[in-house]
Short mmCIF file of C-alpha atoms in Angstrom, two decimals:
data_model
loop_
_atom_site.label_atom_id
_atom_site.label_comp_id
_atom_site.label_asym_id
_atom_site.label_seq_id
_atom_site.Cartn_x
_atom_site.Cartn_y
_atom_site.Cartn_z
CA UNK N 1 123.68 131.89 63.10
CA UNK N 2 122.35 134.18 60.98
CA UNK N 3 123.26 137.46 58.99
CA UNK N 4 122.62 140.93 60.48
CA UNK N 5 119.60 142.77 58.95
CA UNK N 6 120.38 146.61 59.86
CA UNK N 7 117.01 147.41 58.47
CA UNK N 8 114.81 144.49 59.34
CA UNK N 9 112.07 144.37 62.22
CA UNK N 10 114.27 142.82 65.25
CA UNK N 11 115.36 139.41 65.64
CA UNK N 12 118.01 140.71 67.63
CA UNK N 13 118.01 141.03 71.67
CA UNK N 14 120.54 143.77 73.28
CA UNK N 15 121.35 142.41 76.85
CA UNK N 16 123.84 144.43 79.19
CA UNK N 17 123.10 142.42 82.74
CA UNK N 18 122.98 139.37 83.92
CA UNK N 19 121.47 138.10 81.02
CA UNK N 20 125.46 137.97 79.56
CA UNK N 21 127.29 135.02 79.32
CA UNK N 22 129.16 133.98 82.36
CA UNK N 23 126.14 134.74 85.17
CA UNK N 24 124.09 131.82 86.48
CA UNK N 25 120.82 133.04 84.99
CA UNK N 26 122.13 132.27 81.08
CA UNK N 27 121.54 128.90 80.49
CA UNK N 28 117.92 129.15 81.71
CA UNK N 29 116.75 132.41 79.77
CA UNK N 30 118.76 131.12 76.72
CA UNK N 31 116.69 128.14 76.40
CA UNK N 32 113.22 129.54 77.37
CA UNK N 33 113.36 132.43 74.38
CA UNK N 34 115.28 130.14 71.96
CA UNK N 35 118.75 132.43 71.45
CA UNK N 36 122.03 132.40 69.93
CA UNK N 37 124.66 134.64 70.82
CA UNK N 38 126.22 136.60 68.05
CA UNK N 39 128.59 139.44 69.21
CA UNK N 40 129.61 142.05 71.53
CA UNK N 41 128.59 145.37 70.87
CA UNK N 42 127.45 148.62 72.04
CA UNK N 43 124.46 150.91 71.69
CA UNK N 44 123.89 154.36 73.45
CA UNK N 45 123.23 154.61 76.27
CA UNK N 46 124.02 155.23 80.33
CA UNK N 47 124.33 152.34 82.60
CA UNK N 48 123.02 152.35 86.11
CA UNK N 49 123.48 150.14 89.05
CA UNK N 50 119.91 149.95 90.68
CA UNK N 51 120.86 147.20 93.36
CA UNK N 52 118.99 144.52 92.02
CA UNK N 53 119.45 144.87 88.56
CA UNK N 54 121.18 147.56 86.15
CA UNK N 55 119.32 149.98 83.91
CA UNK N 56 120.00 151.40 80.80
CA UNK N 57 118.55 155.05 80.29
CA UNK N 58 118.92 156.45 76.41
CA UNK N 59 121.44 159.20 76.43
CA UNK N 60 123.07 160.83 73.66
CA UNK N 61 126.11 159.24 71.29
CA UNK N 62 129.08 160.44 73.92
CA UNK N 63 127.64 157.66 76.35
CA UNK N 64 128.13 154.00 75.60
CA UNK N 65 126.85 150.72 77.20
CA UNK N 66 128.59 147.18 76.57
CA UNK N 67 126.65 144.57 76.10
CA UNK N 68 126.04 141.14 73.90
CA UNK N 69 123.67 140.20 71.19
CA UNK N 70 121.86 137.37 70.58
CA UNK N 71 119.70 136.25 67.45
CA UNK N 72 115.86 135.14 68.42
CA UNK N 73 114.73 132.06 66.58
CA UNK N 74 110.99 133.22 67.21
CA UNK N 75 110.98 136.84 68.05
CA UNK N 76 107.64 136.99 69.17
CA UNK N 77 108.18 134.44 71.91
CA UNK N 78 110.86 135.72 72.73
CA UNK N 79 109.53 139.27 73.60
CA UNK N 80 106.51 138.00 75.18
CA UNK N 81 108.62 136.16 77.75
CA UNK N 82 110.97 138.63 78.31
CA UNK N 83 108.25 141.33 78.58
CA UNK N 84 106.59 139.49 81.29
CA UNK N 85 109.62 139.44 82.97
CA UNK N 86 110.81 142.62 82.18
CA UNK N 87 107.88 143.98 83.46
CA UNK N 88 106.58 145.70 79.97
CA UNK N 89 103.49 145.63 79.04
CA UNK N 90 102.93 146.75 75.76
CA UNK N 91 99.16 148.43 76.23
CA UNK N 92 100.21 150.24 79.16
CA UNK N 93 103.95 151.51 78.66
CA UNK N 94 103.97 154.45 81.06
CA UNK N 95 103.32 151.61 83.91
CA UNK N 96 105.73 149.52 83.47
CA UNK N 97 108.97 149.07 84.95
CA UNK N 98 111.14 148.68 81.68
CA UNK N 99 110.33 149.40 77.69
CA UNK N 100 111.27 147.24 75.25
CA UNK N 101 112.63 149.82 72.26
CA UNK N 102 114.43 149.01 69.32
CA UNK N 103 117.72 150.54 69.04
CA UNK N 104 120.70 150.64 67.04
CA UNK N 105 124.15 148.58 68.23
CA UNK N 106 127.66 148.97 66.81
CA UNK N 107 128.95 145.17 66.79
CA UNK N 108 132.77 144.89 68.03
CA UNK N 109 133.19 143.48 64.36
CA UNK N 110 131.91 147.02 62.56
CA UNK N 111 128.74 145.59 61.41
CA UNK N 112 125.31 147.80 62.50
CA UNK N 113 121.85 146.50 63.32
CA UNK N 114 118.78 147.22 65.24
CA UNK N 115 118.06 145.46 67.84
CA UNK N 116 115.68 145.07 70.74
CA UNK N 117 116.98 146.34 74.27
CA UNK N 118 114.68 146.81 77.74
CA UNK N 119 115.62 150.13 78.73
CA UNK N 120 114.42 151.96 82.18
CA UNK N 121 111.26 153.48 82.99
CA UNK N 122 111.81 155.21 85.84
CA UNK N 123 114.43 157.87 87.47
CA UNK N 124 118.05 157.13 88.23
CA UNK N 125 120.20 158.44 90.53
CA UNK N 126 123.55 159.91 88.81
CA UNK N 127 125.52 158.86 91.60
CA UNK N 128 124.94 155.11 90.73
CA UNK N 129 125.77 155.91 87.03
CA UNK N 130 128.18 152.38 85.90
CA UNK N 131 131.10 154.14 84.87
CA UNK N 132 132.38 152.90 81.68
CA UNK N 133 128.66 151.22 80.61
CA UNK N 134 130.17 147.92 81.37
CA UNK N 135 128.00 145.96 83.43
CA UNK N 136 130.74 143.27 84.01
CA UNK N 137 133.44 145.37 85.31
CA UNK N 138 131.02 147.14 87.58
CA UNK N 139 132.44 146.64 91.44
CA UNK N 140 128.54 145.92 92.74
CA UNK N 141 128.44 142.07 91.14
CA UNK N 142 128.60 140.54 94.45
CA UNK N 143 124.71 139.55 94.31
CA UNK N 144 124.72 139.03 90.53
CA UNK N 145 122.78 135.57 90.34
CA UNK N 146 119.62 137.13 92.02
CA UNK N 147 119.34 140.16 89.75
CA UNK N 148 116.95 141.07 86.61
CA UNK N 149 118.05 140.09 83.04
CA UNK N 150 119.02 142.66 81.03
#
C-alpha cells in the first residue's frame, strides 16, 4: 500500500455506497479497477438516499459523509471504468448523471489527501438527506446488492 500524497494528482478513490467493503458488489469492482483499500475517512459533503443508489452533493464543512478509500494501481483505468459506470462523461459534464471531482478526505488516522469521489449531478430531495452521512447505518439497505457504486 502506498503513502498518501495530499498534493499529488489522485490515485485515490472516495467511495461512500455500495462500493464499501461488506456489500456484494466489492469483490467484482475491486478487481476490475485494480484497488487497495487504505482507510476510513470523511470528506464534505451531504449524503442522500436516492432508492437505487446514494448521492453525495458538496455542502459546506458542518456536513460530513463516511466513507472508505482505496489506492488505484492505474488511475486512469480506473476512472475510465468507473466513469462509464458512473455515468460521467468527461466532454459533456452537465449531462451526466454523476461528476467525478477531486476532493479533500480527513483519514480516521489524521492524515489528509485528495482524492477522487463521484458526486451528484442532479437535485435531491432534503427529505431523503442520510442522516449522519453514513451510508452503512442508513435504515434503506434492504436492496443494497442491486444499487450503484459509490
Amino acid at each position: 500500500m502506498g503513502e498518501i500524497d495530499p498534493v499529488a494528482t489522485p490515485r485515490f478513490l472516495f467511495v461512500y455506497g455500495t462500493l464499501m467493503r461488506g456489500f456484494p458488489s466489492l469483490e467484482s469492482w475491486q478487481g476490475r479497477v485494480q484497488a487497495e483499500f487504505v482507510g476510513r475517512g470523511n470528506i464534505q459533503g451531504r449524503l442522500y438516499d436516492l432508492g437505487e443508489y446514494p448521492a453525495v452533493i458538496r455542502a459546506g464543512s458542518e456536513h460530513l459523509v463516511g466513507g472508505e478509500v482505496y489506492e488505484l494501481r492505474d488511475p486512469a483505468n480506473a476512472v475510465s471504468i468507473l466513469d462509464e459506470y458512473e455515468a460521467f462523461s468527461p466532454s459533456h459534464p452537465e449531462r451526466s448523471l454523476f461528476i467525478r471531482a477531486v476532493t479533500p478526505v480527513v483519514m480516521d488516522d489524521g492524515r489528509e489527501a485528495k482524492v477522487w469521489v463521484y458526486v451528484y449531478n442532479g437535485q435531491v430531495d432534503e427529505s431523503k438527506l442520510i442522516a449522519g452521512g453514513d451510508y452503512r447505518g442508513s435504515a434503506n439497505l434492504r436492496s443494497a446488492d442491486t444499487r450503484r457504486v459509490c
